Coordinates of C-alpha atoms in Angstrom, one line a residue:
X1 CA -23.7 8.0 -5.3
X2 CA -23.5 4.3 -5.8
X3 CA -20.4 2.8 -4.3
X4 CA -21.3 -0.9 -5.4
X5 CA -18.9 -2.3 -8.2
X6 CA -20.7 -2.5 -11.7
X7 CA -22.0 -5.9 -12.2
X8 CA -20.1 -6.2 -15.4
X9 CA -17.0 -5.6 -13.5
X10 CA -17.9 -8.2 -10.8
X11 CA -18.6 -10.7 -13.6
X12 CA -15.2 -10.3 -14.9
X13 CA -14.0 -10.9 -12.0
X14 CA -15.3 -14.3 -12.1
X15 CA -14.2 -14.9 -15.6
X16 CA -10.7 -14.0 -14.3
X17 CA -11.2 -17.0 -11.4
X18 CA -12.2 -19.6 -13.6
X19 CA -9.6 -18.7 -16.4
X20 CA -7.1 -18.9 -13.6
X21 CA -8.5 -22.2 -12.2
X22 CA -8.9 -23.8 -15.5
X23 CA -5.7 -22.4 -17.3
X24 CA -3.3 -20.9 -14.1
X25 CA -3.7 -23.1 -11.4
X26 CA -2.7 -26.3 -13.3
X27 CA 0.3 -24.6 -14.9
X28 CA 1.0 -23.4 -11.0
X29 CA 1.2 -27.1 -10.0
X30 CA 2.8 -28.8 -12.8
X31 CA 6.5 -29.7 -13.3
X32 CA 7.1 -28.8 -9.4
X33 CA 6.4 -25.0 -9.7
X34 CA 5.2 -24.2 -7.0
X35 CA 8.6 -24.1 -5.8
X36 CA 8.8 -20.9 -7.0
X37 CA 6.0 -20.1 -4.7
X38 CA 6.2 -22.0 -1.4
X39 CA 9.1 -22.0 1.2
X40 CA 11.8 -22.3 -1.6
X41 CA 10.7 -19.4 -3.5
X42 CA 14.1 -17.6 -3.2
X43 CA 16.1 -20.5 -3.9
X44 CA 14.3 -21.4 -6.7
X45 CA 13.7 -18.1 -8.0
X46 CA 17.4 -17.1 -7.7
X47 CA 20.5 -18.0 -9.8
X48 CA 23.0 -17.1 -7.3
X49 CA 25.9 -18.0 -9.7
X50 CA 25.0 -15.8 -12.3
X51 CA 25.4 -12.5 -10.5
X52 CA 21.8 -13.1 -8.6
X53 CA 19.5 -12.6 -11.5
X54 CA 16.5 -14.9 -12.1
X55 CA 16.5 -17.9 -12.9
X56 CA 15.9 -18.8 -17.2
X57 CA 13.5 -21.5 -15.6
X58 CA 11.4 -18.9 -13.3
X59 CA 10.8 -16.3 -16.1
X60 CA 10.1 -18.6 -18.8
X61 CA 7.3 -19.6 -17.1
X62 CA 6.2 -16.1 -16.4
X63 CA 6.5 -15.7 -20.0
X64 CA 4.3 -18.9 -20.5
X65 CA 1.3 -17.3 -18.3
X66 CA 1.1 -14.4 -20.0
X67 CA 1.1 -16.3 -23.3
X68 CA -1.9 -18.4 -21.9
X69 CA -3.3 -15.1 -20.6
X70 CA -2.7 -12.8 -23.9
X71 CA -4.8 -16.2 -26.0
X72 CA -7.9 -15.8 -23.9
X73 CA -8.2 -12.1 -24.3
X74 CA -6.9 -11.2 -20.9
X75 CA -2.9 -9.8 -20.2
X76 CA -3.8 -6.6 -22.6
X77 CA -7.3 -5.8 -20.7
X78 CA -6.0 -2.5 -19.5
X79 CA -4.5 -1.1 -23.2
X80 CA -6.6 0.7 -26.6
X81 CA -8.9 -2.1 -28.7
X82 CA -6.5 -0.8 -31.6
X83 CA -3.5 -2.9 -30.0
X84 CA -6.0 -5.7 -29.3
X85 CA -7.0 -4.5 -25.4
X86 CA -10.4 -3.7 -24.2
X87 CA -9.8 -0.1 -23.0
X88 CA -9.7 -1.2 -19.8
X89 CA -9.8 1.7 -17.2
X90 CA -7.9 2.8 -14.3
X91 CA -10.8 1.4 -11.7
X92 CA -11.2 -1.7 -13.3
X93 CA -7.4 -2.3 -12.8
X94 CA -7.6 -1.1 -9.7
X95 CA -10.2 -3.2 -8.6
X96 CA -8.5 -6.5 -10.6
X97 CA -5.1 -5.7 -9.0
X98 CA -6.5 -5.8 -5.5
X99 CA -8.7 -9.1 -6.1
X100 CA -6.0 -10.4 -7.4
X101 CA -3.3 -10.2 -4.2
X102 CA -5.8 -10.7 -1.9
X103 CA -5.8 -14.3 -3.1
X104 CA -1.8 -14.7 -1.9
X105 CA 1.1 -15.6 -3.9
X106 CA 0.5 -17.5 -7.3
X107 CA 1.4 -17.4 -10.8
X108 CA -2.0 -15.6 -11.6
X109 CA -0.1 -12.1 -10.4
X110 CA 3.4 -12.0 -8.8
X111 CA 3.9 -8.5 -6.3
X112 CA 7.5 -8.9 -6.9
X113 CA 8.1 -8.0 -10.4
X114 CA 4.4 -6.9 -11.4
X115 CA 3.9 -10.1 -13.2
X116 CA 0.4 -10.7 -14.1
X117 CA -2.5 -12.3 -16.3
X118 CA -3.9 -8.7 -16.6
X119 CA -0.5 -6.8 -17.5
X120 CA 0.1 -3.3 -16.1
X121 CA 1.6 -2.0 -19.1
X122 CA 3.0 1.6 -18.8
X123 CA 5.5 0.9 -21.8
X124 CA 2.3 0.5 -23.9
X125 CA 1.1 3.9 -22.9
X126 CA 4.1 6.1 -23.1
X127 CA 4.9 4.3 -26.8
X128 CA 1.2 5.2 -27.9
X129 CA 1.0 8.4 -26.7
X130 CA 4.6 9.8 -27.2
X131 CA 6.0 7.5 -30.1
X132 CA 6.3 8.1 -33.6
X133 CA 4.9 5.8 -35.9
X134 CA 8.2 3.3 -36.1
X135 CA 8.0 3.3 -32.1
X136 CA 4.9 2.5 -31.7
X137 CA 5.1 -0.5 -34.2
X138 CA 6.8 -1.5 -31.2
X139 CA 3.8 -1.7 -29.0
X140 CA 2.7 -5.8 -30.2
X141 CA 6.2 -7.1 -29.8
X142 CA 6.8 -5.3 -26.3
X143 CA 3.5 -6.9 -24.8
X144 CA 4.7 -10.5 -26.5
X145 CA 8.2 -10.6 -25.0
X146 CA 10.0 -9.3 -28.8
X147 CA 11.1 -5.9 -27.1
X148 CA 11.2 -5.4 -23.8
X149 CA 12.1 -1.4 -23.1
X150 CA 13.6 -0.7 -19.8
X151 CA 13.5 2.4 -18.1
X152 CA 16.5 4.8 -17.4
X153 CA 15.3 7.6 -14.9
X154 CA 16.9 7.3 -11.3
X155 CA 21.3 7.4 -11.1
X156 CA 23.4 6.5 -8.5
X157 CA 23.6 10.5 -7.0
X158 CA 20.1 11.6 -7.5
X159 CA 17.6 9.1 -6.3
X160 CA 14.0 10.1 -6.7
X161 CA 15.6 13.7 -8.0
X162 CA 15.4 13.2 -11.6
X163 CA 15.4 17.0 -12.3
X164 CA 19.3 17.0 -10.8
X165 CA 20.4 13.9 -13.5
X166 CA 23.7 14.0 -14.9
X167 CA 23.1 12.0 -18.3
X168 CA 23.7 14.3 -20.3
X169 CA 22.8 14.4 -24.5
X170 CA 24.3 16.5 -26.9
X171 CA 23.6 16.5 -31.0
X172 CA 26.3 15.2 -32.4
X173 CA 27.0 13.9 -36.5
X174 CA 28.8 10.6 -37.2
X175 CA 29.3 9.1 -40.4
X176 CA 27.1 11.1 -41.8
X177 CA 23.8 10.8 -39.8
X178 CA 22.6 13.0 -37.3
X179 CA 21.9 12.6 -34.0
X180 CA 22.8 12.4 -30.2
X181 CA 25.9 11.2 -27.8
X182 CA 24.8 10.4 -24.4
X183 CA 26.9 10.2 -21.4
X184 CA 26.0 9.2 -17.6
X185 CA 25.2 6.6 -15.5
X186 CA 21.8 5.3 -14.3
X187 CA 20.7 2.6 -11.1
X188 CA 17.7 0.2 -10.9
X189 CA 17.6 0.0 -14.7
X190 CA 15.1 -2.9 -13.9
X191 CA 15.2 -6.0 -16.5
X192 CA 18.3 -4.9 -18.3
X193 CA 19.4 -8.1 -18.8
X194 CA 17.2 -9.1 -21.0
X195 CA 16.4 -5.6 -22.6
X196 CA 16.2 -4.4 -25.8
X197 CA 16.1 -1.2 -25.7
X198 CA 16.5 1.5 -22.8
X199 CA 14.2 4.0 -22.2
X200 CA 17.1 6.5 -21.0
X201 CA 16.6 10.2 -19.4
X202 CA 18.8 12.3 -20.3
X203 CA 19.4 16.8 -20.1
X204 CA 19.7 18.6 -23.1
X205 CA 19.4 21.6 -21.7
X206 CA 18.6 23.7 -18.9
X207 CA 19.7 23.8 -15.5
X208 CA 20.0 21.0 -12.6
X209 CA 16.7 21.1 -11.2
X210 CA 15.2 22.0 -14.4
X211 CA 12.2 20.3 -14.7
X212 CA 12.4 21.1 -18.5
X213 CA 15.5 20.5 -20.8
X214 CA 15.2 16.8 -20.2
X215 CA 14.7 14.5 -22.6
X216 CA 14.3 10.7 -23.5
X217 CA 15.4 8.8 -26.0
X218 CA 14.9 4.7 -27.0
X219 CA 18.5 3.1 -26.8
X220 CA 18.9 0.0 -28.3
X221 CA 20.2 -1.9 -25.3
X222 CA 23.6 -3.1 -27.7
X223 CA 24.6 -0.1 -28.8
X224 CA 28.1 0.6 -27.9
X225 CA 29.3 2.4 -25.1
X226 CA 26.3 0.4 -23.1
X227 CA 27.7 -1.4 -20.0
X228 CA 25.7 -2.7 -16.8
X229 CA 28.7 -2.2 -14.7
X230 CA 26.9 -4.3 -11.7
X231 CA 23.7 -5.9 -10.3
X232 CA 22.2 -4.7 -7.3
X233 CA 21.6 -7.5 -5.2
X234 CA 18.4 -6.5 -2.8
X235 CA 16.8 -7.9 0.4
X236 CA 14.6 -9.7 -1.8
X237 CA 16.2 -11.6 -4.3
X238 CA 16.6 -12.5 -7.1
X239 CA 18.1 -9.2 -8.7
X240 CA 17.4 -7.6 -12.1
X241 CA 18.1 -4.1 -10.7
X242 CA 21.8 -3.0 -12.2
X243 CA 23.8 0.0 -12.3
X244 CA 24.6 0.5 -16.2
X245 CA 26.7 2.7 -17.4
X246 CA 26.6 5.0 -20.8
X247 CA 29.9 5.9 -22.3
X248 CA 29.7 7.9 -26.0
X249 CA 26.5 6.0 -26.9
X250 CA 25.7 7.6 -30.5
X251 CA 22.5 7.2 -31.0
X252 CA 20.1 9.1 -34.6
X253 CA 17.1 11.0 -34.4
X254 CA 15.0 8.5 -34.7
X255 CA 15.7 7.2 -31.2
X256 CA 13.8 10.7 -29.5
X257 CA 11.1 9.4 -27.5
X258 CA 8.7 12.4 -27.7
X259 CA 9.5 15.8 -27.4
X260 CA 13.0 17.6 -27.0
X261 CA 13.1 18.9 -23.3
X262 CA 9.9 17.6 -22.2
X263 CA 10.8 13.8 -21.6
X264 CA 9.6 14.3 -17.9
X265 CA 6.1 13.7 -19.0
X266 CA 6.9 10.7 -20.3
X267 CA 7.9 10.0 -16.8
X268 CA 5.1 11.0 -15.2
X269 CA 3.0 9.2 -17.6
X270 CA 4.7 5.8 -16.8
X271 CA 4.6 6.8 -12.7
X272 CA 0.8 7.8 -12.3
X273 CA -0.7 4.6 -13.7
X274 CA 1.8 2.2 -12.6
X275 CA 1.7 4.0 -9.2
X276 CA -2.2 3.8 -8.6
X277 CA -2.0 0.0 -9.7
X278 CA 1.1 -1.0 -7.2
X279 CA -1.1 0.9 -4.6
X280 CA -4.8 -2.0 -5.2
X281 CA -2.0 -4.6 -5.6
X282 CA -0.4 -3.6 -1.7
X283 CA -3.9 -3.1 -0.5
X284 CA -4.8 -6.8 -1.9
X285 CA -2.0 -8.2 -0.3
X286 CA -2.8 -6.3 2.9
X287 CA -6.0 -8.2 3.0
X288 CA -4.9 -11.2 2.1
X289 CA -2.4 -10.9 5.5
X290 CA -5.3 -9.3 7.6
X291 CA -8.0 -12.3 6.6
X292 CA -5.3 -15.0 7.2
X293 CA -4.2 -13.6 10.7
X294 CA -8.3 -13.7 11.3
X295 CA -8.4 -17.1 10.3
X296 CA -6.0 -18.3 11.9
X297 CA -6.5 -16.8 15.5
X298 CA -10.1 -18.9 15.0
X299 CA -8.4 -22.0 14.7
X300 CA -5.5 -22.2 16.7
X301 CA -6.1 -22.9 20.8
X302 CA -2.9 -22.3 23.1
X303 CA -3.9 -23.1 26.4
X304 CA -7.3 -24.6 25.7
X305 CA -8.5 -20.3 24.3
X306 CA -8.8 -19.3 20.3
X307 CA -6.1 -16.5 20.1
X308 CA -9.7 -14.6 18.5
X309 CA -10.5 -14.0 22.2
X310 CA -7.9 -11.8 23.2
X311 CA -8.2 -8.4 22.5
X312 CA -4.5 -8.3 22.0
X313 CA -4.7 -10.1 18.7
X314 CA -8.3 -8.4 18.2
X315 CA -7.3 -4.9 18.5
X316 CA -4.6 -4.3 15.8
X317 CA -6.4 -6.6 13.4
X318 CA -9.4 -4.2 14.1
X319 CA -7.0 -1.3 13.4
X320 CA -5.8 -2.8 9.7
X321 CA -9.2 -3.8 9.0
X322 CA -10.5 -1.0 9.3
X323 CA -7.5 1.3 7.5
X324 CA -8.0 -1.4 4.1
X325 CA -11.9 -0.1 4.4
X326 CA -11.0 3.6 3.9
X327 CA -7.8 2.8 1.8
X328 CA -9.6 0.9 -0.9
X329 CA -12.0 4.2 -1.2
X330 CA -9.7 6.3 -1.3
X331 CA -8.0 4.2 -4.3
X332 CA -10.9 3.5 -6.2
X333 CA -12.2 7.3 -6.1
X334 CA -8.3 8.3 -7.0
X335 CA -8.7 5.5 -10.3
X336 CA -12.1 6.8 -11.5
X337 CA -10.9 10.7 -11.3
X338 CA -8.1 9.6 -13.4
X339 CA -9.9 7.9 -16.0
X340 CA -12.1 11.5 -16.4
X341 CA -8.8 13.7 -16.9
X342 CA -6.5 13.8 -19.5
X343 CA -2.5 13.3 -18.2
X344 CA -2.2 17.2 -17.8
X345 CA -4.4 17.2 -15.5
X346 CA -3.5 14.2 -13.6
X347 CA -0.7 15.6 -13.1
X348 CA -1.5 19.2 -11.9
X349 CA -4.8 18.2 -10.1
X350 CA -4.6 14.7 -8.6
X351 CA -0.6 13.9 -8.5
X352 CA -1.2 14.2 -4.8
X353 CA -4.1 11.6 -4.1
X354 CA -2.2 9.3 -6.6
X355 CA 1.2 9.6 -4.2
X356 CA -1.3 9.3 -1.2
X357 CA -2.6 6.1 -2.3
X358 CA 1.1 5.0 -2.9
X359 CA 2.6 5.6 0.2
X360 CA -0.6 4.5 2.1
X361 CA -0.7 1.1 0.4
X362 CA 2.8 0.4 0.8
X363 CA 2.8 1.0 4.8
X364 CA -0.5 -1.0 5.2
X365 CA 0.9 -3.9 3.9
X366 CA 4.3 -3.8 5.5
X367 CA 2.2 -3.4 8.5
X368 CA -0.3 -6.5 8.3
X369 CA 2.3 -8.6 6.7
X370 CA 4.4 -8.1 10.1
X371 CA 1.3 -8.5 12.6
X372 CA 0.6 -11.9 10.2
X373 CA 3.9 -12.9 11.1
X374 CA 3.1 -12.2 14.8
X375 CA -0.1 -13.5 14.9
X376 CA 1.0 -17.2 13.3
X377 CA 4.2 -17.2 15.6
X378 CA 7.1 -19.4 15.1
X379 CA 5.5 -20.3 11.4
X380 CA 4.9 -16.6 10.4
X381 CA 8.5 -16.1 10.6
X382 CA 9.6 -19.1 8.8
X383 CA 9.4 -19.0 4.8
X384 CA 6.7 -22.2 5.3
X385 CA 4.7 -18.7 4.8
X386 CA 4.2 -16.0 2.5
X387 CA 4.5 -13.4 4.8
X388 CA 7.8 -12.7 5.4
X389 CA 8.0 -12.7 1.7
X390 CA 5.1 -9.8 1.4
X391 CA 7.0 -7.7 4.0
X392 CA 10.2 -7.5 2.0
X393 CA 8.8 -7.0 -1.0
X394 CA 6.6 -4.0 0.3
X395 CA 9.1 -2.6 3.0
X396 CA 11.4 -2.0 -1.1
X397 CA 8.6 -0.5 -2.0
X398 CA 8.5 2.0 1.0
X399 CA 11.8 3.1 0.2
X400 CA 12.4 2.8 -3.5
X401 CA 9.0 3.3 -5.2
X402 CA 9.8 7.4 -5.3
X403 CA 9.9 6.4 -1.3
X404 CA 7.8 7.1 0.8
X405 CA 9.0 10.8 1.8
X406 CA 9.3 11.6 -1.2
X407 CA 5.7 10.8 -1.7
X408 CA 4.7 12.4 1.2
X409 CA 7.3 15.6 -0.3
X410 CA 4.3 15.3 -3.5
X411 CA 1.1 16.0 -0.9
X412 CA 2.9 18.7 1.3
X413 CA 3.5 20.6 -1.8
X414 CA -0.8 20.4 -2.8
X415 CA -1.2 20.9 0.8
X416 CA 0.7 23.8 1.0
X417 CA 0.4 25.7 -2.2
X418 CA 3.7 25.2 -3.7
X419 CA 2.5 22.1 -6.5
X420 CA -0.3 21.5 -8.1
X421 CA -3.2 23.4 -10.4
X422 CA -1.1 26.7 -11.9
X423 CA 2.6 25.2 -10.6
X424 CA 5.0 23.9 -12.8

């Protein structure tokens, strides 16, 4: 078994580093933003006036990367050569993702809102796999900022328990056309704001805890009886996370998203990729923590005596070091399995290492972000660096990405016998 990455992979790699230092960087460093990067990246980020959601400035030129990014071939890497990607695979992204947080905070990839050059692009997959022929017309204009479909799955009483939801859809007929009238309520309906359209979960039928008798459905994000009734303002701001509310939205046929009842797997389809790619991007960062606390106990003397000669700093950098190793194995094995099966069996055979990976990656870099901040002292607390900044963003992560026990819930029941291969 060769563990060595494939020299075509490495070599994109560095045609990724010189498009970012020939096209990024200088973006990065022009018109003063890297504000929204160094010590004022909150501030500058944030337009705490206007209920706390980001600033026009900050995601237009999130917008303008991409757009550099899309031209030279790049931001759809990971999506079909039929919607103008390279059939990128879960590995490769994997791999990307973590060289690409390793480097630190940057315009290249943002850990914050899954900004980057090489887009992670669930949207893309559940549109060309579940979408009709009008949806997935959708697919160009949702990578180039024309749509952009939010997604509707947790509420305010249910969490990570989407099989409990209270949206509820029933067929309904107005003026003449047929269709469906949704009611409910659903939280962390991320990028609302500027949303066309909703991906929104909703039971048709069944039983709470059903995992069938749910379905989806594309909402046009103006239709009536659409309200975002508040933003969520988070320990790491700004917010795009509101609760919205769905009041007698009529909506036709034509908005199904896939298949009556079985909108879960539409779920599962955004979750698995999106999961395994947040999972190299926390590794990344987890490095990029664990090789700056290295360098930095090199260089810095108190008393006369590099901080790299006490054990005390040696030990738990040994410990991190040494958990990245085995993590970014484990990752990279999960990635390539998944790129051999089909969704089905993602799902019913590997939906375990997947949530393993998650939960891992997320605690690893909560953990070396904190002993960075140790390590640098005084400065490792202050915003002058990224770390504090890293350990927000991933200690959310622990809690809301499915959370970790939740997670942990997903590789008890493989463990145990009650999920997995024959369980549904």
């Amino acid at each position: 078994m060769d563990f060595n990455l494939p020299a075509d992979l490495v070599s994109y790699l560095d045609e990724l580093d010189r498009f970012i230092a020939r096209e990024i960087k200088p973006l990065e460093e022009a018109d003063d933003n890297i504000r929204f990067f160094d010590h004022r990246r909150e501030w500058a980020r944030t337009d705490f006036e206007n209920g706390g959601l980001p600033r026009h400035e900050w995601e237009a030129l999130l917008r303008k990367a991409k757009n550099l990014a899309d031209a030279a071939g790049h931001l759809r890497f990971a999506i079909p050569k039929r919607y103008g990607g390279k059939d990128g695979s879960n590995l490769w992204m994997a791999v990307i993702r973590e060289h690409f947080a390793s480097k630190g905070l940057g315009l290249h990839n943002d850990l914050q809102n899954e900004h980057s050059i090489v887009g992670n692009l669930p949207i893309v997959t559940m549109l060309d796999r579940y979408g009709t022929d009008d949806q997935k017309a959708m697919i160009d204009g949702s990578i180039t900022g024309k749509f952009r479909i939010t997604f509707g799955l947790t509420e305010p009483d249910h969490g990570s328990d989407a099989t409990h939801m209270e949206t509820k859809a029933v067929q309904a007929t107005r003026d003449n056309v047929k269709g469906w009238i949704i009611n409910g309520q659903k939280m962390w309906t991320t990028g609302m704001h500027v949303a066309t359209h909703c991906a929104l979960f909703a039971r048709t039928s069944g039983n709470d805890g059903d995992a069938r008798g749910i379905t989806c459905f594309l909402v046009p994000a103006g239709s009536e009886g659409v309200k975002v009734e508040e933003y969520m303002w988070t320990f790491n701001m700004p917010t795009d996370h509101p609760r919205v509310s769905f009041t007698d939205v009529f909506v036709p046929e034509d908005a199904l998203f896939g298949e009556v009842g079985r909108g879960l797997s539409l779920a599962q389809c955004f979750v698995h990729e999106n999961r395994i790619r947040q999972a190299a991007s926390s590794l990344g960062a987890a490095v990029y923590c664990i090789n700056e606390s290295v360098k930095y106990a090199r260089e810095r003397k108190p008393f006369g005596k590099a901080l790299a000669e006490n054990q005390a700093i040696q030990w738990p950098l040994v410990e991190l070091a040494t958990q990245a190793e085995m993590l970014r194995l484990l990752i990279r094995k999960t990635a390539w399995e998944m790129d051999q099966l089909t969704q089905a069996q993602v799902e019913h055979t590997l939906s375990d290492r997947v949530s393993m990976c998650n939960y891992w990656a997320n605690r690893l870099c909560c953990e070396a972000a904190d002993r960075a901040m140790q390590v640098h002292g005084g400065m490792g607390y202050s915003r002058h660096k990224p770390f504090e900044h890293i350990y927000r963003h991933h200690r959310r992560y622990r809690i809301t990405e499915g959370s970790e026990e939740i997670q942990k819930r997903k590789v008890a029941g493989f463990l145990f016998g009650y999920m997995g291969a024959g369980k549904h």
